[in-house]
Each structure stands twice: as C-alpha cells, then as structure tokens.
C-alpha cells in the first residue's frame, strides 16, 4: 500500500492510504500517525488519523513543507511493517432504534431523501436486502464496530463494522443534507455508522438515539471529567438495542450523573481478526460481558 | 471591571487566537476569522496580541463599561459610537465607567474586532477563550452573546494608544482574490473543469459563517469517471470520510465550493480541490454575502512568499504602534 501525499495549502500534508475503506488502510494510517508523534518532528502541530487517510498540520515557519514531506516518506516503510495490534477498549452503547425524536426529524426532511415514502430504517433495510427493519436492526447491532475516525464535529465517532465486506451495511447519504439532527442520533452513511455528538446539520441516515453522553464541554459527566470526548480511534463499540423504558431509565441515570457505561480494556489484533472474524468478535463479547 | 451586554448584535462571540491541538477529536481551532485585525485591535489597547476580544459580524453589539478602559475597533468598517458620538475605527479611544459603546451601519467588510484593555477574561477552555458555538465550548457559556450577559475584563497590562493608518491595513479587493494551492482530490476533476474553477467569478452565498464560506455562480465541476471506492458513497464527489484542512475547498455534488474556516468541521466525505493559502484566510472573514471572489492558482513557493508578506505587514503595524 503506497501512501498518496498531497499538500493542503501551506500548513497541511494530507495522506491518503487507500481510496477505499478497509481495516488494513486504517491500521497503516494509525501506525503512521503514531510514528509521526514518536518522531517528535519540530513544527508539527496537529496529527489527525482518519478512516483510510491521515493529516498532519505544521508550521511552515519552523519546517519547510518539502522537508516534512521527506520525513513522512522516510517513516512510511517502517510503519507498514508494524504488526497491527492494539491495546484498546470495548464498550457497549445502548441504542433506542425507531425512537420518536429521530422519527420526527426524518419526517421533516423527507423531500431531501431518496425514498420519501419510507423511513430511513425501512430504506436502509431494503437497499441492503435485509427484508425487514427488525432484520436490519439485528444486522446493525449483532456484531461490533470499530472506531476508525473521530471528528466532523467534537467527539463524533465514525464506526466500521467488524464483518466481511459482503455483510457490511452500505447506505447512501441523504440527497441533500438536513439542517437538523438530534443530539446523540445514531446515523449511517456509506459504510460508516456514527453518533452525532451535538445537534446540527447532517447527511447520514438516522436509525435511533442513544441516551449515553459522548461529549461534554463542561466536563461534568462522571466518565468525561478528564476527557471531553469519549471516543478515540481504535475503540470497539457494541450496540445494545433498548426500548423506551430502558431509554427513559438510562436518561434518568444520566440526569443524576449516575450513568456508568460498560467499558472494558481489551486487545485487538488485525491478523487474528482476519483469520477468524466471528471468533475474534465472540472473544471481545466475553471481555465486554466480564466472562 | 466588566462589560455589560445591552444588545448582542447579530452574532457576537469572544475570540482569541484559537485552540490548537484538538483537531484530531473534531474540535477546531476557532479564534478570530481575521487574525490580523484581532492582533491589531489588541496592540492598540496595549494587550498581548492574543488576548480575547469580541468578534461582531455585520452588526455590532451595544455594550456598557463598569470602569474606565481603552477600546479599539478594527476589521470591518463598522462605525463605533461612545454615548452616540462616533469614534474612528483602527484607533484607540478611552471610555469611562457607565459609557455605552454602540455601532452604526456596516460600511464595508464583515467582521469587527472590539478590544478592551485587559482583554475579555472568560475562563480558558482547553487553553483558549475562543467560542466554538457548535460544540458549546469556550467563550461566554459556549455561545454567542445575549442581552444581559456580563463579561469580566482583566487588569490592563500597559498603555495603549495610537492609530493604524489605512496604508497599513489589509482588506480584500473586488473581486476578492483567494490564492489557492490545488491538491488533495484535484485529480478527480477534468482539466477543463479545473481551468474554469480558476477563471470563473464566484459570489459568496448567504450560507457563510465561521464554519465555512459557500460560493455560488461558477461552473459545476466535471469529474473524471471512476467506479466509486468501497465505503465512499455513491456521488462522484464522495470520498471515504477524511480530514479537512483549514482553508480546504470542498465541492459537494460538484456545484458549490465551500471553504472551511476557523470553526471547520474536521472531516467528512466530500472531495476537496485545493486549499486557500494561510495568508488569505483573514480576507475571507471580511467578505459579505453576494460579494464577488476568484480563486487564484498559486504554487507552494508563492504561498510561502505570501505568508512571509503577511507576517511583514503585521510587523509594520507593530513597529508603527511602538513609536
């Protein structure tokens, strides 16, 4: 995999590992960004890993753009040889699918959608040949997802499902982006799911909502006191479908600042995953469930 | 010492030079859109150049001071008034306790910077006082000002004073020329489309804010045909969601370019054709909707020379005010 480097004006180098999404591309980008951080290159100001690419921001008054480019190229060979193993976290995120709030919102923006007569979930189930919304929710929540990028807005995770490509859910984005999306909406566009960390514009299909805060600029939520943003690239997420009662109960816990998400430390090896996806996922579920 | 907000203006926020270091989490730099004007306003009142000021867009706020201070307004030509009497822009002037600062109608530009000696002393969040409205972070309660807000002001560090003559100020021309380094996903559009992108006259669309400036009126882009890569999405302008450089020009659907600014979304799934160079980012912050603009193709060498010129322009203001 040869990385395509290109300058983003005089302050950024943008690096595309691969045009298409894969965990291999993500891991190459992650090991490159780790290598850049460890190299401690003077003048580098921001290091941003993304799904199948990454971006370095720099101060051209400190390092000449072509010198930084040469440094990045020199790191490429070593980074591609690193074994893709992570010490990371697996966490459970409760999702109230078919909730009234995203439903109200999607009905307001029907004229921007591919199928104005269906809901986003009905449309997604149909274009993925899953037969019913129930079967779609089962496919969406049955196997874990990998956080392959954090961004767009503060703390928003992009998630890539840990299944064979033939089983991956793909759904186009809205024809024209909405001007509104409820906070904590679970959305999906292309092959990525996401959780909208703040209310605002968005183009992903809306499937449900989580009661679990993932971004807290006030740093009052018990598990967000040290870091405003919950997610980091490399985290693994398992959706847990919940109904209205469990959603309301969770919101009450959140309101009283007693909500404690289920988060466990785990290891992830890309080689192991590629050898046995279902076995790897089953082992991760055992870690999550404390067995 | 405090500043009371009598009327907030259209969207007035606390800004400094921004919050670097969190873009990988989707938290953008923020800070003044016209950093030259922000730094100059601070110099005029004797503040460190990166002190927090108020950024007002199109219409000014009405403010009341609880103690004497030195004030300066730079950037857009938005006439300042103390108790109804006009004060020149780009010049330091004193206010007394109980004085009211208000503004007339905008004459040119888009964003005015209101510096108060001592600086707006809201708490720092992640190392900056800048307001990131979308993330409800920083500034005054993470939002634009409202009537009734009271903003603390720090102790004045030193004597301000003086004025900046027109020859030392920077402002966009007509049409504004936004120097651009092609790159990123430039190869996705045809050569003819690339030529038209740089020769067309564009107009700032009404959707122009701190996140990004949208432009209209130029030719739609033609894409080089390809099978869309897995995960990118079905539109030819879609890419696998990636990072967006500040100043990068994305073109959703190939129709209306959007230049990302200080409150940029940090990434997304639209191809970008290039990046407005760092030296010209301030100019964008002074463009009004419907004003004409061109993207001017430059090389990296030209971009770095322009950056150097920009630093020299700021140095001239510094040495002028030191006399």
Coordinates of C-alpha atoms in Angstrom, one line a residue:
Chain A
X1 CA 0.0 0.0 0.0
X2 CA 1.7 3.2 -1.2
X3 CA 0.5 6.4 0.5
X4 CA -0.5 9.3 -1.7
X5 CA 0.8 12.6 -0.1
X6 CA -0.6 16.0 -1.1
X7 CA -0.3 19.4 0.4
X8 CA -3.4 21.1 1.9
X9 CA -2.2 24.7 1.4
X10 CA 1.0 25.8 3.2
X11 CA 0.0 24.3 6.6
X12 CA -1.2 20.7 6.0
X13 CA 0.0 17.5 4.5
X14 CA -2.9 15.2 3.6
X15 CA -2.1 11.5 3.2
X16 CA -4.4 9.0 1.5
X17 CA -3.5 5.5 2.4
X18 CA -6.2 4.0 0.2
X19 CA -9.2 5.2 -1.8
X20 CA -11.4 2.5 -0.4
X21 CA -12.1 1.7 3.2
X22 CA -10.6 -1.3 5.0
X23 CA -9.2 -2.0 8.4
X24 CA -5.8 -2.5 6.8
X25 CA -5.8 1.1 5.5
X26 CA -6.9 2.3 8.9
X27 CA -4.1 0.5 10.7
X28 CA -1.5 1.8 8.2
X29 CA -2.7 5.3 8.8
X30 CA -2.8 4.8 12.6
X31 CA 0.8 3.4 12.7
X32 CA 2.0 6.3 10.5
X33 CA 0.4 8.9 12.9
X34 CA 1.9 7.1 15.9
X35 CA 5.3 7.1 14.1
X36 CA 5.0 10.9 13.4
X37 CA 4.1 11.5 17.1
X38 CA 7.1 9.4 18.3
X39 CA 9.4 11.1 15.9
X40 CA 8.7 14.4 17.6
X41 CA 9.3 16.4 14.4
X42 CA 9.7 20.1 15.2
X43 CA 7.0 22.2 13.6
X44 CA 4.3 19.5 13.6
X45 CA 1.2 21.0 15.4
X46 CA -1.7 18.5 14.8
X47 CA -1.7 14.8 14.0
X48 CA -5.1 13.6 12.8
X49 CA -5.7 9.9 11.9
X50 CA -8.8 9.2 9.8
X51 CA -10.5 6.2 8.3
X52 CA -8.2 5.4 5.4
X53 CA -6.1 8.5 5.5
X54 CA -4.5 11.0 7.9
X55 CA -3.5 14.6 8.1
X56 CA -0.5 16.4 9.6
X57 CA -0.7 20.2 10.3
X58 CA 2.6 22.1 10.5
X59 CA 4.1 25.5 10.9
X60 CA 5.9 26.3 7.7
X61 CA 7.9 29.0 9.5
X62 CA 9.5 26.1 11.5
X63 CA 9.8 23.3 9.0
X64 CA 9.8 23.6 5.2
X65 CA 6.9 21.7 3.6
X66 CA 9.1 19.6 1.4
X67 CA 11.4 18.7 4.4
X68 CA 8.4 17.5 6.4
X69 CA 7.2 15.5 3.3
X70 CA 10.6 13.8 3.1
X71 CA 10.4 12.9 6.8
X72 CA 6.9 11.4 6.4
X73 CA 8.1 9.3 3.4
X74 CA 11.0 8.0 5.4
X75 CA 8.6 6.8 8.1
X76 CA 6.3 5.0 5.6
X77 CA 8.4 1.8 5.2
X78 CA 8.7 1.2 8.9
X79 CA 5.1 1.9 9.6
X80 CA 3.8 -0.5 7.0
X81 CA 5.8 -3.3 8.7
X82 CA 4.4 -2.8 12.2
X83 CA 2.1 -5.5 13.5
X84 CA -1.4 -4.2 13.7
X85 CA -2.1 -4.9 17.4
X86 CA -3.9 -2.5 19.7
X87 CA -4.4 -2.2 23.4
X88 CA -7.8 -0.7 23.3
X89 CA -11.3 -0.6 24.8
X90 CA -14.6 -2.3 24.1
X91 CA -17.7 -0.5 25.1
X92 CA -21.5 -1.1 25.0
X93 CA -23.6 1.7 23.6
X94 CA -27.4 1.4 24.2
X95 CA -29.5 2.4 21.2
X96 CA -33.2 3.1 21.1
X97 CA -33.9 2.3 17.5
X98 CA -37.0 3.8 15.8
X99 CA -37.2 6.4 18.6
X100 CA -39.8 9.3 18.3
X101 CA -37.1 12.1 18.1
X102 CA -35.2 11.0 15.0
X103 CA -38.5 9.9 13.5
X104 CA -39.9 13.4 13.9
X105 CA -36.8 14.8 12.4
X106 CA -36.6 12.5 9.4
X107 CA -40.3 13.2 8.6
X108 CA -39.5 16.9 8.4
X109 CA -36.8 16.3 5.8
X110 CA -38.5 13.7 3.6
X111 CA -38.1 15.8 0.4
X112 CA -34.3 15.5 0.8
X113 CA -34.4 11.7 0.9
X114 CA -34.0 9.1 -1.8
X115 CA -37.3 7.5 -0.7
X116 CA -39.8 10.0 0.7
X117 CA -42.4 7.2 1.3
X118 CA -40.2 5.2 3.7
X119 CA -38.4 5.8 6.9
X120 CA -34.6 5.8 7.0
X121 CA -34.6 2.4 8.6
X122 CA -37.1 1.0 6.1
X123 CA -35.0 2.3 3.2
X124 CA -31.7 1.0 4.7
X125 CA -33.2 -2.4 5.2
X126 CA -34.5 -2.5 1.6
X127 CA -31.2 -1.4 -0.1
X128 CA -29.3 -3.9 2.0
X129 CA -31.7 -6.8 1.1
X130 CA -32.4 -7.4 4.8
X131 CA -36.2 -7.9 4.4
X132 CA -37.4 -6.1 7.5
X133 CA -36.5 -3.3 9.9
X134 CA -36.1 -6.0 12.6
X135 CA -33.6 -7.9 10.5
X136 CA -31.8 -4.7 9.8
X137 CA -31.5 -3.8 13.4
X138 CA -30.3 -7.4 14.1
X139 CA -27.6 -6.9 11.4
X140 CA -26.6 -3.5 12.7
X141 CA -26.4 -4.5 16.4
X142 CA -25.3 -8.1 16.1
X143 CA -21.6 -7.7 15.6
X144 CA -19.2 -5.0 17.0
X145 CA -18.0 -1.9 15.2
X146 CA -14.5 -0.3 15.1
X147 CA -14.0 3.4 15.7
X148 CA -11.9 4.3 12.6
X149 CA -12.0 8.1 13.0
X150 CA -13.1 10.8 15.4
X151 CA -14.2 14.2 14.0
X152 CA -16.5 16.1 11.8
X153 CA -17.7 17.8 15.0
X154 CA -16.4 17.5 18.5
X155 CA -16.1 13.8 19.6
X156 CA -18.2 12.3 16.8
X157 CA -17.0 8.7 16.2
X158 CA -17.1 7.1 12.7
X159 CA -17.6 3.3 13.0
X160 CA -16.8 0.5 10.7
X161 CA -18.5 -2.9 11.2
X162 CA -16.3 -5.8 12.0
X163 CA -17.7 -8.3 9.5
X164 CA -16.8 -9.5 6.0
X165 CA -17.2 -6.8 3.3
X166 CA -20.1 -8.8 1.8
X167 CA -22.0 -8.4 5.0
X168 CA -21.3 -4.7 5.6
X169 CA -24.2 -2.3 5.6
X170 CA -23.9 0.4 2.9
X171 CA -26.5 3.2 2.6
X172 CA -26.2 6.4 0.6
X173 CA -26.2 9.7 2.4
X174 CA -29.3 12.0 2.1
X175 CA -29.6 13.6 -1.3
X176 CA -29.2 17.0 0.4
X177 CA -28.0 17.3 4.0
X178 CA -30.6 18.0 6.7
X179 CA -30.2 21.3 8.6
X180 CA -31.1 19.4 11.9
X181 CA -30.2 16.2 13.6
X182 CA -31.0 15.4 17.2
X183 CA -28.0 15.2 19.6
X184 CA -26.9 11.5 20.1
X185 CA -28.5 10.3 16.9
X186 CA -27.1 7.0 15.6
X187 CA -26.6 7.6 11.9
X188 CA -25.2 5.8 8.9
X189 CA -23.7 6.9 5.5
X190 CA -21.6 5.0 3.0
X191 CA -20.2 2.1 5.1
X192 CA -19.9 4.1 8.3
X193 CA -22.1 4.5 11.3
X194 CA -21.7 7.5 13.6
X195 CA -23.1 9.1 16.7
X196 CA -23.9 12.8 16.3
X197 CA -22.3 14.3 19.4
X198 CA -24.0 17.7 19.0
X199 CA -27.3 18.8 17.5
X200 CA -26.8 20.2 14.0
X201 CA -26.6 19.6 10.2
X202 CA -26.1 16.1 8.9
X203 CA -26.4 13.9 5.9
X204 CA -26.4 10.4 7.4
X205 CA -29.5 8.2 7.6
X206 CA -31.0 8.2 11.1
X207 CA -31.6 4.8 12.8
X208 CA -32.1 5.7 16.5
X209 CA -30.7 7.5 19.5
X210 CA -28.5 6.7 22.5
X211 CA -29.1 8.1 26.0
X212 CA -25.3 7.9 26.7
X213 CA -23.4 11.2 26.6
X214 CA -20.3 11.1 24.4
X215 CA -19.1 14.7 24.5
X216 CA -19.3 17.1 27.5
X217 CA -17.7 20.5 27.1
X218 CA -18.5 21.2 30.8
X219 CA -16.7 18.0 31.9
X220 CA -19.3 17.2 34.5
X221 CA -20.4 13.8 33.3
X222 CA -18.7 11.3 35.6
X223 CA -16.8 9.4 32.9
X224 CA -16.0 12.6 30.8
X225 CA -14.3 14.6 33.6
X226 CA -10.8 14.0 32.3
X227 CA -11.5 14.0 28.5
X228 CA -14.4 15.9 26.9
X229 CA -14.7 13.4 24.1
X230 CA -15.3 9.7 25.0
X231 CA -14.1 8.1 21.7
X232 CA -10.6 7.5 20.4
X233 CA -9.7 5.8 17.1
X234 CA -9.3 2.1 17.8
X235 CA -12.1 1.8 20.3
X236 CA -14.6 -1.0 19.7
X237 CA -18.3 -0.5 20.1
X238 CA -21.2 -2.9 20.5
X239 CA -24.7 -1.5 20.1
X240 CA -27.3 -2.8 22.6
X241 CA -30.9 -2.3 21.3
X242 CA -33.1 -0.9 24.1
X243 CA -36.8 0.1 24.3
X244 CA -38.5 3.2 25.6
X245 CA -38.5 2.1 29.2
X246 CA -34.8 1.3 29.3
X247 CA -34.1 4.6 27.4
X248 CA -36.0 6.6 30.0
X249 CA -34.3 4.8 32.8
X250 CA -30.9 5.5 31.4
X251 CA -31.7 9.2 30.8
X252 CA -32.7 9.4 34.5
X253 CA -29.3 7.9 35.5
X254 CA -27.6 10.4 33.2
X255 CA -29.5 13.3 34.7
X256 CA -28.4 12.2 38.2
X257 CA -24.8 11.7 36.9
X258 CA -25.0 8.0 38.0
X259 CA -24.8 6.5 34.5
X260 CA -21.8 4.3 34.1
X261 CA -21.1 2.9 30.6
X262 CA -19.8 -0.6 30.3
X263 CA -16.2 -0.1 29.1
X264 CA -13.5 -2.9 29.3
X265 CA -9.9 -3.0 28.3
X266 CA -9.1 -5.4 25.5
X267 CA -6.6 -6.3 22.9
X268 CA -7.2 -6.4 19.2
X269 CA -5.0 -8.0 16.6
X270 CA -5.8 -7.4 12.9
X271 CA -4.1 -10.6 11.9
X272 CA -6.2 -12.6 14.4
X273 CA -9.4 -10.8 13.2
X274 CA -8.7 -11.6 9.6
X275 CA -8.1 -15.3 10.4
X276 CA -11.3 -15.6 12.4
X277 CA -13.7 -12.7 12.5
X278 CA -16.6 -14.4 14.3
X279 CA -14.2 -16.0 16.8
X280 CA -12.5 -12.7 17.5
X281 CA -15.8 -10.9 18.0
X282 CA -17.0 -13.7 20.3
X283 CA -13.9 -13.3 22.4
X284 CA -14.4 -9.5 22.5
X285 CA -18.0 -10.1 23.7
X286 CA -16.7 -12.2 26.5
X287 CA -14.4 -9.4 27.6
X288 CA -17.4 -6.9 27.4
X289 CA -19.6 -9.2 29.4
X290 CA -16.9 -9.8 32.0
X291 CA -16.6 -13.5 31.4
Chain B
X1 CA -14.2 45.6 35.7
X2 CA -16.8 44.2 33.4
X3 CA -18.5 44.8 30.1
X4 CA -22.3 44.5 30.2
X5 CA -24.1 43.4 27.0
X6 CA -27.1 45.7 26.4
X7 CA -27.8 44.3 22.9
X8 CA -25.8 41.5 21.4
X9 CA -25.7 42.3 17.7
X10 CA -26.3 39.5 15.1
X11 CA -23.7 37.1 16.4
X12 CA -21.0 38.4 18.7
X13 CA -18.6 36.0 20.2
X14 CA -15.5 36.0 22.4
X15 CA -12.4 35.1 20.3
X16 CA -8.7 35.0 20.7
X17 CA -6.1 33.3 18.5
X18 CA -7.7 29.9 19.0
X19 CA -7.3 26.4 20.4
X20 CA -4.8 24.3 18.5
X21 CA -4.2 20.7 19.4
X22 CA -7.6 19.1 19.4
X23 CA -8.5 18.9 15.7
X24 CA -8.0 15.1 15.9
X25 CA -11.0 15.0 18.2
X26 CA -13.1 17.2 15.9
X27 CA -12.6 20.3 18.0
X28 CA -11.4 23.0 15.6
X29 CA -9.0 25.9 16.1
X30 CA -11.7 28.6 16.4
X31 CA -10.4 32.1 17.1
X32 CA -10.8 35.3 15.2
X33 CA -11.6 34.8 11.5
X34 CA -9.5 37.9 10.7
X35 CA -6.5 37.4 12.9
X36 CA -4.6 40.5 11.5
X37 CA -7.5 42.7 12.7
X38 CA -7.7 40.9 16.0
X39 CA -4.0 41.2 16.8
X40 CA -4.1 44.9 15.7
X41 CA -7.0 45.7 18.0
X42 CA -5.2 44.2 20.9
X43 CA -2.0 46.2 20.1
X44 CA -4.0 49.4 20.0
X45 CA -5.3 48.9 23.6
X46 CA -2.0 47.7 25.0
X47 CA -2.9 44.0 25.3
X48 CA -0.9 41.0 24.3
X49 CA -1.8 40.3 20.7
X50 CA -3.6 37.1 21.5
X51 CA -5.9 38.5 24.2
X52 CA -9.6 37.7 23.9
X53 CA -11.7 40.3 22.1
X54 CA -15.3 40.4 20.8
X55 CA -15.9 39.5 17.2
X56 CA -19.1 41.1 15.8
X57 CA -20.4 40.1 12.4
X58 CA -22.4 42.5 10.2
X59 CA -24.0 44.4 13.1
X60 CA -22.3 45.5 16.3
X61 CA -23.4 45.0 19.9
X62 CA -24.3 47.7 22.4
X63 CA -22.0 47.5 25.5
X64 CA -21.7 49.3 28.8
X65 CA -18.5 49.6 30.7
X66 CA -18.4 49.4 34.5
X67 CA -14.9 51.0 34.8
X68 CA -12.7 53.2 32.6
X69 CA -10.8 51.4 29.8
X70 CA -9.2 51.8 26.5
X71 CA -11.1 50.4 23.5
X72 CA -10.3 49.9 19.8
X73 CA -12.4 48.6 16.9
X74 CA -10.6 47.1 13.8
X75 CA -11.6 44.9 10.9
X76 CA -14.8 45.8 9.2
X77 CA -15.8 49.4 8.8
X78 CA -18.5 49.3 11.4
X79 CA -18.6 52.8 12.9
X80 CA -18.2 52.8 16.7
X81 CA -20.0 55.4 18.9
X82 CA -19.5 56.3 22.5
X83 CA -22.7 57.6 24.0
X84 CA -23.8 58.3 20.4
X85 CA -20.6 60.2 19.3
X86 CA -18.7 58.5 16.5
X87 CA -15.2 57.2 17.1
X88 CA -12.7 56.3 14.3
X89 CA -12.0 52.6 13.6
X90 CA -8.4 51.4 13.9
X91 CA -7.8 53.9 16.6
X92 CA -7.6 53.6 20.4
X93 CA -10.1 55.7 22.4
X94 CA -10.9 55.9 26.1
X95 CA -14.2 55.0 27.8
X96 CA -15.4 55.9 31.3
X97 CA -17.5 54.0 33.8
X98 CA -21.1 54.0 32.6
X99 CA -20.2 54.8 28.9
X100 CA -22.1 53.0 26.2
X101 CA -20.4 51.7 23.1
X102 CA -22.8 51.1 20.1
X103 CA -22.3 50.8 16.4
X104 CA -23.8 52.3 13.2
X105 CA -24.4 50.5 9.9
X106 CA -21.7 48.4 8.3
X107 CA -19.9 50.3 5.5
X108 CA -17.5 47.6 4.3
X109 CA -16.1 44.3 5.4
X110 CA -18.0 41.8 7.5
X111 CA -16.4 41.3 11.0
X112 CA -15.3 43.9 13.5
X113 CA -12.9 43.2 16.4
X114 CA -13.6 45.1 19.7
X115 CA -10.6 45.0 22.0
X116 CA -10.8 46.3 25.6
X117 CA -7.7 47.0 27.6
X118 CA -7.1 44.0 29.9
X119 CA -8.9 41.6 27.5
X120 CA -12.2 39.7 27.9
X121 CA -11.4 37.4 30.8
X122 CA -13.7 34.5 30.4
X123 CA -12.3 31.2 31.7
X124 CA -9.9 29.4 29.3
X125 CA -11.2 26.0 28.0
X126 CA -8.5 23.7 26.5
X127 CA -6.1 26.6 26.6
X128 CA -8.2 29.2 24.8
X129 CA -11.0 31.7 25.5
X130 CA -12.4 31.4 21.9
X131 CA -16.0 30.4 21.4
X132 CA -16.8 27.2 19.4
X133 CA -20.5 27.6 19.2
X134 CA -21.3 24.3 17.5
X135 CA -19.6 22.4 20.4
X136 CA -20.9 24.8 23.1
X137 CA -17.2 25.2 24.1
X138 CA -15.3 28.2 25.4
X139 CA -16.1 31.9 25.2
X140 CA -19.1 33.0 27.3
X141 CA -21.0 29.9 28.2
X142 CA -20.1 28.4 24.8
X143 CA -22.4 30.6 22.8
X144 CA -22.9 34.0 21.1
X145 CA -23.6 36.8 23.5
X146 CA -27.1 37.7 24.7
X147 CA -28.6 40.8 26.2
X148 CA -27.9 40.8 30.0
X149 CA -24.6 39.0 29.8
X150 CA -21.8 40.4 31.8
X151 CA -18.2 39.8 30.7
X152 CA -15.3 40.0 33.1
X153 CA -12.3 42.1 31.9
X154 CA -8.7 41.5 33.0
X155 CA -6.4 44.1 34.5
X156 CA -5.0 46.4 31.8
X157 CA -1.4 45.4 31.2
X158 CA 0.0 48.6 29.8
X159 CA -0.6 51.8 28.0
X160 CA -2.4 51.5 24.7
X161 CA -3.0 54.3 22.2
X162 CA -2.3 55.3 18.6
X163 CA -4.0 54.5 15.3
X164 CA -3.3 52.4 12.3
X165 CA -3.3 54.4 9.0
X166 CA -5.2 53.0 6.0
X167 CA -2.0 52.1 4.2
X168 CA -1.0 49.6 6.9
X169 CA -4.4 47.8 7.0
X170 CA -5.4 44.8 4.9
X171 CA -8.7 44.2 3.2
X172 CA -10.0 42.1 0.3
X173 CA -10.2 43.6 -3.2
X174 CA -13.1 43.5 -5.6
X175 CA -13.3 40.7 -6.6
X176 CA -11.5 39.2 -3.7
X177 CA -8.6 37.1 -4.8
X178 CA -8.2 34.0 -2.8
X179 CA -4.9 32.4 -3.6
X180 CA -5.3 28.6 -3.7
X181 CA -2.9 25.7 -3.9
X182 CA -4.6 23.0 -6.0
X183 CA -4.2 19.5 -4.5
X184 CA -6.0 17.0 -2.2
X185 CA -8.5 15.5 -4.7
X186 CA -7.8 17.8 -7.6
X187 CA -7.1 14.8 -9.8
X188 CA -10.8 13.9 -9.5
X189 CA -11.9 16.7 -11.8
X190 CA -11.2 17.1 -15.5
X191 CA -8.6 19.6 -16.7
X192 CA -11.2 21.8 -18.3
X193 CA -13.2 21.9 -15.1
X194 CA -10.0 22.9 -13.2
X195 CA -9.4 25.7 -15.6
X196 CA -12.9 27.0 -15.2
X197 CA -12.7 26.8 -11.5
X198 CA -9.9 29.3 -11.5
X199 CA -11.3 31.6 -14.3
X200 CA -14.9 31.9 -13.1
X201 CA -16.1 34.7 -10.9
X202 CA -17.8 33.3 -7.8
X203 CA -20.2 35.0 -5.4
X204 CA -20.3 34.5 -1.6
X205 CA -23.5 32.6 -0.8
X206 CA -25.7 33.6 2.2
X207 CA -24.5 30.3 3.9
X208 CA -21.2 31.9 5.0
X209 CA -20.2 31.6 8.7
X210 CA -17.4 30.7 11.0
X211 CA -17.5 27.0 9.9
X212 CA -17.2 27.8 6.2
X213 CA -17.9 30.1 3.3
X214 CA -20.0 28.8 0.5
X215 CA -19.6 30.2 -3.0
X216 CA -22.0 30.2 -6.0
X217 CA -22.2 31.2 -9.6
X218 CA -19.3 29.4 -11.2
X219 CA -19.5 26.3 -13.4
X220 CA -20.3 22.9 -12.0
X221 CA -17.3 20.6 -11.9
X222 CA -16.9 17.7 -14.2
X223 CA -15.5 14.6 -12.6
X224 CA -13.1 12.1 -14.1
X225 CA -15.2 8.9 -14.3
X226 CA -14.4 6.1 -11.9
X227 CA -16.1 3.3 -10.0
X228 CA -16.7 4.7 -6.6
X229 CA -14.4 3.1 -4.0
X230 CA -15.9 0.9 -1.3
X231 CA -17.2 3.0 1.6
X232 CA -17.1 6.3 -0.2
X233 CA -20.8 6.7 -1.1
X234 CA -22.5 6.9 -4.4
X235 CA -22.0 10.5 -5.6
X236 CA -18.9 11.2 -7.7
X237 CA -17.9 14.0 -5.2
X238 CA -17.9 11.5 -2.3
X239 CA -14.7 10.1 -0.8
X240 CA -14.2 7.8 2.2
X241 CA -14.6 10.3 5.0
X242 CA -11.2 12.0 5.6
X243 CA -9.7 15.0 7.3
X244 CA -10.4 18.5 6.0
X245 CA -7.5 21.1 6.1
X246 CA -8.4 24.6 7.3
X247 CA -9.0 26.6 4.1
X248 CA -9.7 23.5 2.1
X249 CA -12.3 23.8 -0.7
X250 CA -14.8 21.0 -0.8
X251 CA -17.4 20.8 -3.6
X252 CA -20.4 18.7 -2.6
X253 CA -22.1 17.4 -5.8
X254 CA -19.6 19.4 -7.8
X255 CA -21.7 22.5 -7.6
X256 CA -21.0 25.0 -4.8
X257 CA -17.4 25.2 -3.3
X258 CA -17.2 25.6 0.5
X259 CA -14.0 27.0 2.0
X260 CA -13.7 25.8 5.6
X261 CA -12.7 28.4 8.1
X262 CA -11.8 28.7 11.8
X263 CA -14.7 26.6 13.2
X264 CA -14.2 24.0 10.4
X265 CA -15.8 20.6 10.6
X266 CA -12.6 18.5 10.9
X267 CA -13.5 15.9 8.3
X268 CA -16.2 14.4 6.1
X269 CA -17.0 12.7 2.9
X270 CA -16.7 15.3 0.2
X271 CA -13.7 15.7 -2.2
X272 CA -11.6 18.9 -1.9
X273 CA -10.0 20.5 -4.9
X274 CA -7.4 22.5 -3.1
X275 CA -6.7 24.8 -0.2
X276 CA -6.8 28.6 0.2
X277 CA -3.4 29.6 1.5
X278 CA -2.9 30.7 5.1
X279 CA -2.1 34.3 4.1
X280 CA -5.6 34.8 2.6
X281 CA -7.7 33.2 5.3
X282 CA -8.2 36.6 7.1
X283 CA -9.6 38.1 3.9
X284 CA -12.4 35.6 3.7
X285 CA -13.6 36.6 7.2
X286 CA -14.2 40.1 5.8
X287 CA -16.4 39.0 2.8
X288 CA -20.1 39.8 2.8
X289 CA -22.7 37.6 1.2
X290 CA -23.1 38.3 -2.6
X291 CA -19.6 39.8 -2.9
X292 CA -17.5 38.5 -5.8
X293 CA -14.4 36.4 -5.5
X294 CA -11.9 34.5 -7.6
X295 CA -9.7 31.6 -6.7
X296 CA -6.2 32.3 -7.9
X297 CA -3.9 29.4 -8.6
X298 CA -0.5 29.6 -6.8
X299 CA 2.4 27.3 -6.2
X300 CA 3.8 26.4 -2.7
X301 CA 6.7 28.9 -3.2
X302 CA 4.1 31.7 -3.9
X303 CA 2.1 30.6 -0.9
X304 CA 5.1 30.8 1.4
X305 CA 6.1 34.2 -0.1
X306 CA 2.6 35.4 0.6
X307 CA 2.8 34.1 4.2
X308 CA 6.0 36.0 4.6
X309 CA 4.5 39.2 3.2
X310 CA 1.6 38.8 5.6
X311 CA 4.0 38.5 8.6
X312 CA 5.8 41.6 7.3
X313 CA 2.5 43.6 7.2
X314 CA 1.9 42.7 10.8
X315 CA 5.4 43.6 11.7
X316 CA 4.9 47.1 10.1
X317 CA 1.8 47.6 12.3
X318 CA 3.8 46.5 15.4
X319 CA 6.7 48.9 14.7
X320 CA 4.3 51.8 13.8
X321 CA 2.5 51.5 17.1
X322 CA 5.7 51.2 19.1
X323 CA 6.8 54.7 18.1

